Coordinates of C-alpha atoms and ligand atoms in Angstrom, one line a residue:
X24 CA -19.5 -6.9 9.8
X25 CA -21.0 -3.6 10.7
X26 CA -24.0 -2.2 9.0
X27 CA -26.7 0.5 9.4
X28 CA -30.4 0.8 9.0
X29 CA -31.9 2.2 5.9
X30 CA -33.1 5.2 7.9
X31 CA -29.6 6.0 9.0
X32 CA -28.3 5.7 5.5
X33 CA -31.1 8.0 4.3
X34 CA -30.1 10.6 6.9
X35 CA -26.4 10.3 6.1
X36 CA -26.9 10.5 2.3
X37 CA -29.8 12.9 2.2
X38 CA -31.7 10.6 -0.1
X39 CA -35.2 9.5 0.8
X40 CA -35.8 5.9 2.0
X41 CA -37.9 5.4 -1.1
X42 CA -35.1 6.2 -3.5
X43 CA -32.7 4.0 -1.5
X44 CA -35.2 1.1 -1.6
X45 CA -35.6 1.4 -5.3
X46 CA -31.8 1.2 -5.8
X47 CA -31.8 -1.9 -3.5
X48 CA -34.6 -3.5 -5.6
X49 CA -32.6 -2.8 -8.7
X50 CA -29.7 -4.8 -7.4
X51 CA -31.9 -7.6 -6.3
X52 CA -32.1 -6.9 -2.6
X53 CA -35.3 -6.4 -0.7
X54 CA -35.5 -4.4 2.5
X55 CA -39.0 -4.3 3.9
X56 CA -38.6 -1.6 6.6
X57 CA -36.6 1.5 7.1
X58 CA -35.3 -0.1 10.4
X59 CA -33.9 -3.1 8.6
X60 CA -30.1 -3.3 8.8
X61 CA -28.2 -3.2 5.5
X62 CA -24.6 -4.3 5.3
X63 CA -21.7 -2.0 4.8
X64 CA -21.3 -3.5 1.3
X65 CA -24.8 -2.6 0.3
X66 CA -24.4 0.9 1.8
X67 CA -21.3 1.4 -0.3
X68 CA -23.1 0.2 -3.4
X69 CA -26.0 2.6 -2.8
X70 CA -23.7 5.5 -2.0
X71 CA -21.9 4.9 -5.4
X72 CA -25.2 4.8 -7.2
X73 CA -26.1 8.2 -5.9
X74 CA -22.7 9.6 -6.5
X75 CA -21.3 9.8 -3.0
X76 CA -17.8 8.7 -2.2
X77 CA -17.6 6.4 0.8
X78 CA -14.8 5.4 3.0
X79 CA -15.0 2.3 5.1
X80 CA -14.0 2.8 8.6
X81 CA -14.1 -0.2 10.8
X82 CA -14.9 0.5 14.4
X83 CA -11.8 -0.1 16.5
X84 CA -14.0 -0.5 19.6
X85 CA -13.1 -3.6 21.5
X86 CA -10.5 -4.7 19.0
X87 CA -6.9 -4.8 19.8
X88 CA -4.6 -2.0 18.5
X89 CA -1.1 -3.4 18.5
X90 CA 2.3 -2.2 17.3
X91 CA 3.0 -3.1 13.7
X92 CA 6.2 -3.4 11.7
X93 CA 7.2 -0.4 9.4
X94 CA 6.7 -0.5 5.7
X95 CA 9.8 0.9 3.9
X96 CA 10.4 2.1 0.4
X97 CA 13.8 2.7 -1.1
X98 CA 14.3 5.8 -3.3
X99 CA 17.2 7.6 -4.9
X100 CA 19.1 8.6 -8.0
X101 CA 19.7 6.3 -11.0
X102 CA 22.6 3.8 -10.3
X103 CA 23.1 4.9 -6.7
X104 CA 22.4 1.3 -5.7
X105 CA 18.7 0.9 -4.8
X106 CA 18.4 -2.5 -6.3
X107 CA 21.8 -3.7 -4.8
X108 CA 20.8 -2.4 -1.4
X109 CA 17.4 -4.2 -1.5
X110 CA 19.2 -7.4 -2.7
X111 CA 21.6 -7.2 0.2
X112 CA 18.9 -6.6 2.7
X113 CA 16.8 -9.4 1.2
X114 CA 19.8 -11.7 1.8
X115 CA 19.9 -10.8 5.5
X116 CA 16.3 -11.9 5.8
X117 CA 16.0 -14.8 8.2
X118 CA 13.2 -16.3 6.1
X119 CA 15.4 -16.3 3.0
X120 CA 18.1 -18.1 4.8
X121 CA 15.7 -20.7 6.2
X122 CA 14.4 -21.3 2.7
X123 CA 17.9 -21.9 1.4
X124 CA 18.6 -18.4 0.4
X125 CA 16.1 -18.1 -2.4
X126 CA 13.4 -15.6 -2.3
X127 CA 10.9 -15.1 -5.0
X128 CA 10.5 -11.7 -6.6
X129 CA 7.1 -10.6 -5.4
X130 CA 7.2 -6.9 -4.9
X131 CA 8.0 -7.0 -1.2
X132 CA 9.9 -8.8 1.4
X133 CA 10.3 -9.0 5.2
X134 CA 13.5 -8.8 7.2
X135 CA 13.0 -10.3 10.6
X136 CA 14.9 -9.2 13.7
X137 CA 15.0 -12.4 15.8
X138 CA 16.6 -10.6 18.8
X139 CA 13.8 -8.1 19.3
X140 CA 11.0 -10.2 17.7
X141 CA 10.3 -7.3 15.3
X142 CA 10.5 -7.0 11.5
X143 CA 10.7 -4.6 8.7
X144 CA 8.7 -4.8 5.5
X145 CA 10.5 -3.6 2.4
X146 CA 8.7 -2.7 -0.8
X147 CA 10.7 -3.5 -3.9
X148 CA 11.5 0.0 -5.3
X149 CA 8.5 0.8 -7.5
X150 CA 10.2 4.0 -8.8
X151 CA 9.2 7.5 -7.9
X152 CA 6.3 7.7 -10.4
X153 CA 4.7 4.6 -8.9
X154 CA 5.1 6.0 -5.4
X155 CA 3.4 9.2 -6.3
X156 CA 0.7 7.4 -8.2
X157 CA -0.1 5.2 -5.3
X158 CA -0.2 8.2 -2.9
X159 CA -2.5 10.0 -5.3
X160 CA -4.9 7.1 -5.2
X161 CA -4.9 7.2 -1.5
X162 CA -2.7 4.1 -1.0
X163 CA -0.5 5.4 1.8
X164 CA 1.4 2.2 2.4
X165 CA 4.9 3.6 2.9
X166 CA 5.8 4.6 6.5
X167 CA 9.5 5.4 5.9
X168 CA 11.6 6.3 2.8
X169 CA 15.2 5.1 2.6
X170 CA 17.0 7.8 0.6
X171 CA 20.0 6.1 -1.1
X172 CA 22.8 8.5 -2.1
X173 CA 26.0 7.2 -3.6
X174 CA 29.0 8.4 -1.7
X175 CA 31.1 9.0 -4.8
X176 CA 28.4 10.8 -6.7
X177 CA 26.5 12.8 -4.2
X178 CA 23.1 14.5 -4.4
X179 CA 21.7 14.4 -7.9
X180 CA 18.5 15.4 -9.6
X181 CA 16.5 12.3 -8.7
X182 CA 17.8 12.5 -5.1
X183 CA 16.1 15.9 -4.9
X184 CA 13.0 14.4 -6.6
X185 CA 12.8 11.7 -4.0
X186 CA 13.2 14.2 -1.2
X187 CA 10.3 16.2 -2.7
X188 CA 8.1 13.1 -2.9
X189 CA 8.8 12.1 0.7
X190 CA 8.1 15.7 1.9
X191 CA 4.8 16.0 0.1
X192 CA 3.7 12.6 1.3
X193 CA 4.8 13.6 4.8
X194 CA 6.9 10.4 5.1
X195 CA 10.1 10.6 7.2
X196 CA 13.4 9.8 5.5
X197 CA 16.4 7.7 6.7
X198 CA 19.5 8.4 4.6
X199 CA 21.7 5.6 3.4
X200 CA 25.0 6.8 2.0
X201 CA 25.9 3.9 -0.3
X202 CA 29.1 2.8 -2.0
X203 CA 31.1 3.7 1.0
X204 CA 33.6 1.0 0.0
X205 CA 34.6 2.9 -3.1
X206 CA 38.0 4.6 -3.0
X207 CA 36.7 8.0 -4.1
X208 CA 33.7 8.0 -1.7
X209 CA 33.1 11.1 0.4
X210 CA 30.2 10.7 2.9
X211 CA 30.9 14.1 4.5
X212 CA 30.4 15.9 1.2
X213 CA 27.0 14.0 0.8
X214 CA 26.0 15.1 4.3
X215 CA 26.8 18.7 3.6
X216 CA 24.9 18.6 0.3
X217 CA 21.8 17.2 2.1
X218 CA 22.1 19.7 4.8
X219 CA 22.0 22.5 2.3
X220 CA 18.9 21.0 0.9
X221 CA 17.3 21.5 4.2
X222 CA 17.6 17.9 5.4
X223 CA 18.1 18.1 9.2
X224 CA 20.6 15.4 9.7
X225 CA 21.1 14.1 13.3
X226 CA 24.9 14.9 13.0
X227 CA 24.0 18.5 13.1
X228 CA 21.3 18.3 15.7
X229 CA 18.3 17.3 13.5
X230 CA 16.3 14.2 13.6
X231 CA 17.1 12.6 10.2
X232 CA 19.2 9.5 10.7
X233 CA 22.2 8.9 8.4
X234 CA 23.9 5.5 7.9
X235 CA 26.9 4.7 5.8
X236 CA 26.6 1.5 3.9
X237 CA 28.0 -0.6 1.1
X238 CA 25.4 -2.8 -0.7
X239 CA 28.2 -4.6 -2.5
X240 CA 30.2 -5.5 0.7
X241 CA 27.0 -5.8 2.8
X242 CA 28.4 -3.4 5.4
X243 CA 26.3 -1.1 7.6
X244 CA 23.1 -3.0 6.9
X245 CA 22.5 -3.8 10.5
X246 CA 23.0 -0.1 11.3
X247 CA 20.4 0.7 8.6
X248 CA 17.9 -1.8 10.0
X249 CA 18.4 -0.4 13.5
X250 CA 17.9 3.1 12.3
X251 CA 14.6 2.0 10.6
X252 CA 13.4 0.3 13.7
X253 CA 14.2 3.4 15.8
X254 CA 12.4 5.6 13.4
X255 CA 9.4 3.2 13.6
X256 CA 9.4 3.3 17.4
X257 CA 9.4 7.1 17.2
X258 CA 6.4 7.0 14.9
X259 CA 4.5 4.6 17.2
X260 CA 3.1 2.6 14.3
X261 CA 0.0 0.7 15.3
X262 CA -2.8 -1.2 13.7
X263 CA -6.1 -2.9 14.4
X264 CA -5.3 -6.6 14.3
X265 CA -8.8 -8.2 14.6
X266 CA -11.6 -8.0 12.2
X267 CA -11.9 -7.8 8.4
X268 CA -8.7 -6.9 6.6
X269 CA -8.0 -3.7 4.7
X270 CA -5.1 -3.9 2.3
X271 CA -3.5 -2.4 -0.7
X272 CA -2.2 -3.9 -3.9
X273 CA 1.6 -3.4 -4.4
X274 CA 1.9 -5.4 -7.6
X275 CA -0.2 -7.6 -9.7
X276 CA 0.6 -10.1 -12.5
X277 CA -0.9 -12.8 -14.5
X278 CA 0.4 -16.4 -13.9
X279 CA -0.3 -18.9 -16.7
X280 CA -1.3 -21.6 -14.3
X281 CA -2.6 -19.7 -11.2
X282 CA -4.4 -16.8 -12.9
X283 CA -4.3 -13.3 -11.6
X284 CA -1.9 -12.9 -8.6
X285 CA -1.6 -9.8 -6.5
X286 CA 1.0 -8.9 -3.9
X287 CA -0.8 -6.9 -1.2
X288 CA 0.1 -5.3 2.1
X289 CA -2.3 -5.5 4.9
X290 CA -3.0 -2.2 6.5
X291 CA -5.3 -3.3 9.3
X292 CA -7.2 -6.4 10.4
X293 CA -6.5 -9.9 9.4
X294 CA -6.8 -11.4 5.9
X295 CA -8.1 -14.9 6.0
X296 CA -7.9 -17.6 3.4
X297 CA -11.3 -18.4 1.9
X298 CA -12.8 -14.9 2.3
X299 CA -14.4 -13.0 -0.5
X300 CA -12.7 -9.8 -1.5
X301 CA -13.2 -6.8 -3.8
X302 CA -10.1 -5.2 -5.1
X303 CA -10.5 -2.0 -7.0
X304 CA -13.3 -3.1 -9.3
X305 CA -12.2 -6.8 -9.4
X306 CA -13.4 -9.5 -7.1
X307 CA -12.5 -13.0 -6.1
X308 CA -12.3 -15.6 -3.3
X309 CA -8.9 -16.0 -1.5
X310 CA -8.1 -19.5 -2.8
X311 CA -4.5 -19.2 -1.5
X312 CA -2.4 -16.8 0.5
X313 CA 1.4 -17.1 0.3
X314 CA 4.0 -15.4 2.3
X315 CA 7.1 -13.8 0.7
X316 CA 8.9 -17.1 0.4
X317 CA 6.0 -18.7 -1.2
X318 CA 4.9 -20.7 1.8
X319 CA 1.1 -21.1 2.0
X320 CA -0.4 -19.4 5.1
X321 CA -4.1 -19.1 6.1
X322 CA -3.9 -15.5 7.4
X323 CA -2.0 -12.2 7.1
X324 CA -1.7 -9.5 9.7
X325 CA -0.8 -5.7 9.4
X326 CA 2.3 -4.8 7.4
X327 CA 2.6 -8.4 6.2
X328 CA 3.1 -8.6 2.4
X329 CA 1.4 -11.6 0.9
X330 CA 0.6 -12.9 -2.5
X331 CA -3.1 -13.8 -3.1
X332 CA -4.6 -16.1 -5.6
X333 CA -8.3 -16.5 -6.7
X334 CA -9.1 -13.2 -8.4
X335 CA -11.3 -13.1 -11.4
X336 CA -9.3 -10.2 -13.0
X337 CA -6.1 -8.3 -12.7
X338 CA -6.1 -5.4 -10.2
X339 CA -3.8 -2.4 -10.3
X340 CA -1.1 -1.2 -7.9
X341 CA -2.7 1.0 -5.4
X342 CA -6.1 -0.7 -5.5
X343 CA -7.7 -1.2 -2.1
X344 CA -8.6 -4.7 -0.9
X345 CA -11.8 -5.1 1.1
X346 CA -13.4 -8.2 2.5
X347 CA -17.1 -8.8 1.9
X348 CA -19.7 -11.3 3.1
X349 CA -20.4 -13.4 0.1
X350 CA -19.7 -14.1 -3.5
X351 CA -22.9 -12.3 -4.5
X352 CA -21.9 -9.2 -2.6
X353 CA -18.4 -9.3 -4.1
X354 CA -19.8 -9.5 -7.6
X355 CA -22.3 -6.8 -6.9
X356 CA -19.8 -4.4 -5.4
X357 CA -17.4 -5.1 -8.2
X358 CA -20.1 -4.4 -10.8
X359 CA -21.1 -1.3 -9.0
X360 CA -17.5 0.0 -8.9
X361 CA -17.0 -0.8 -12.5
X362 CA -20.0 1.3 -13.4
X363 CA -18.8 4.1 -11.1
X364 CA -15.2 4.0 -12.5
X365 CA -16.6 4.1 -16.1
X366 CA -18.9 7.0 -15.1
X367 CA -15.9 8.9 -13.6
X368 CA -13.8 8.2 -16.7
X369 CA -16.5 9.5 -19.0
X370 CA -17.1 12.5 -16.8
X371 CA -13.3 13.3 -16.9
X372 CA -13.2 12.9 -20.6
X373 CA -16.1 15.2 -21.0
X374 CA -14.6 17.8 -18.7
X375 CA -11.3 17.6 -20.7
X376 CA -13.3 18.0 -23.9
X377 CA -15.1 21.1 -22.5
X378 CA -11.9 22.6 -21.2
X379 CA -10.3 22.2 -24.6
X380 CA -13.3 23.7 -26.4
X381 CA -13.1 26.6 -24.0
X382 CA -9.4 27.3 -24.7
X383 CA -10.1 27.2 -28.5
X384 CA -12.8 29.9 -28.2
Ligands
GTP407 P1 18.5 2.0 -11.2 O1 17.5 1.0 -10.8 O2 19.0 1.9 -12.6 O3 18.1 3.4 -10.9 O4 19.9 1.8 -10.4 P2 20.0 1.3 -8.8 O5 19.9 2.5 -8.0 O6 19.0 0.2 -8.6 O7 21.5 0.9 -8.8 P3 22.0 -0.6 -8.8 O8 21.7 -1.3 -7.6 O9 21.6 -1.2 -10.1 O10 23.6 -0.3 -8.9 C1 24.2 0.5 -9.9 C2 25.6 0.1 -10.0 O11 26.3 0.5 -8.8 C3 25.9 -1.4 -10.2 O12 27.0 -1.6 -11.0 C4 26.3 -1.9 -8.8 O13 27.1 -3.0 -8.8 C5 27.0 -0.7 -8.2 N1 26.9 -0.6 -6.7 C6 25.7 -0.6 -6.0 N2 26.0 -0.6 -4.7 C7 27.3 -0.5 -4.6 C8 28.2 -0.4 -3.5 O14 27.8 -0.4 -2.3 N3 29.5 -0.3 -3.8 C9 30.0 -0.3 -5.0 N4 31.3 -0.3 -5.2 N5 29.2 -0.4 -6.1 C10 27.9 -0.5 -5.9
MG408 MG1 17.4 -0.6 -9.7

């Protein structure tokens, strides 16, 4: 864990050492000299108290930066076959076959490519709204969007919406023309429609890959997976593997027996069972980590979706997961964040009230 001296923090925040010391005393920490090192958790807490937004950046010095699998989200118009396509892809998952073909529904799954030793992480389609919501909260987990367009229906309003979302998030698209098994299907028409929407398909010299598939007949899936891996190679996706994990919540739910559960995707570092975490304003200790087929594992690496257990409360999709030193720190940071979130909420409400009063005048 990295940290900084009180003096450094004072310089960075523009607050006097005295003020910072008072805040520390208020949260039950004593720092005797300005040269004492305080942890990154405490630094975040202090920053929040004085109204500064902090971003944790782990130094990548000396740690290995390795290629990582792509994280893919499927989008498209209603009924064009998003769920069917995900189901078909899920069934091709090696892990699923090994486990007897049954995967649990936990917000994400991994398709392994045994030949190349790589894999692709698919997020269960959270809908366009959830995608935007997560982006808005800074949870940029999706690397590639699979745009599903039904070959018999063509480009429709939500197809355009998905294109717009992918564009504003600056996420590349791979087009899957689905339902190609249908008698009335017309992939060429779909391609023309997309081209006139400014999608530069590779057929016409652009760099957007198009694959013709049938989710129902499970055809073209290997081509789609190949296209995704090619796209990923093109993007040169990499992540720090060592050190504390940074992750994002994809989905959270309350289980009667196991308590709050969250499906998370590791962005960087390695998540280790037993560690204390702060998630949004919640906290807990990682009592168990399970992979996508429910198998307990003691660690999770970048792009790996896992389900974690041991949280004290239910986090939200898009919340960030950070690892902290101890239970005390976890509690403290969670309390600090709760206060900060509440302050922000009240501030927003007040602003809205003022804005409304102004329009009435
Ligand atoms: P929403 O979640 O409601 O937006 O729909 P969706 O995009 O998830 O579509 P879904 O997978 O539910 O499929 C809609 C309908 O299309 C279902 O009746 C599927 O059986 C059918 N369908 C999906 N893929 C194919 C396909 O490749 N071929 C054919 N013939 N039918 C398909
Ligand atoms: Mg669906």
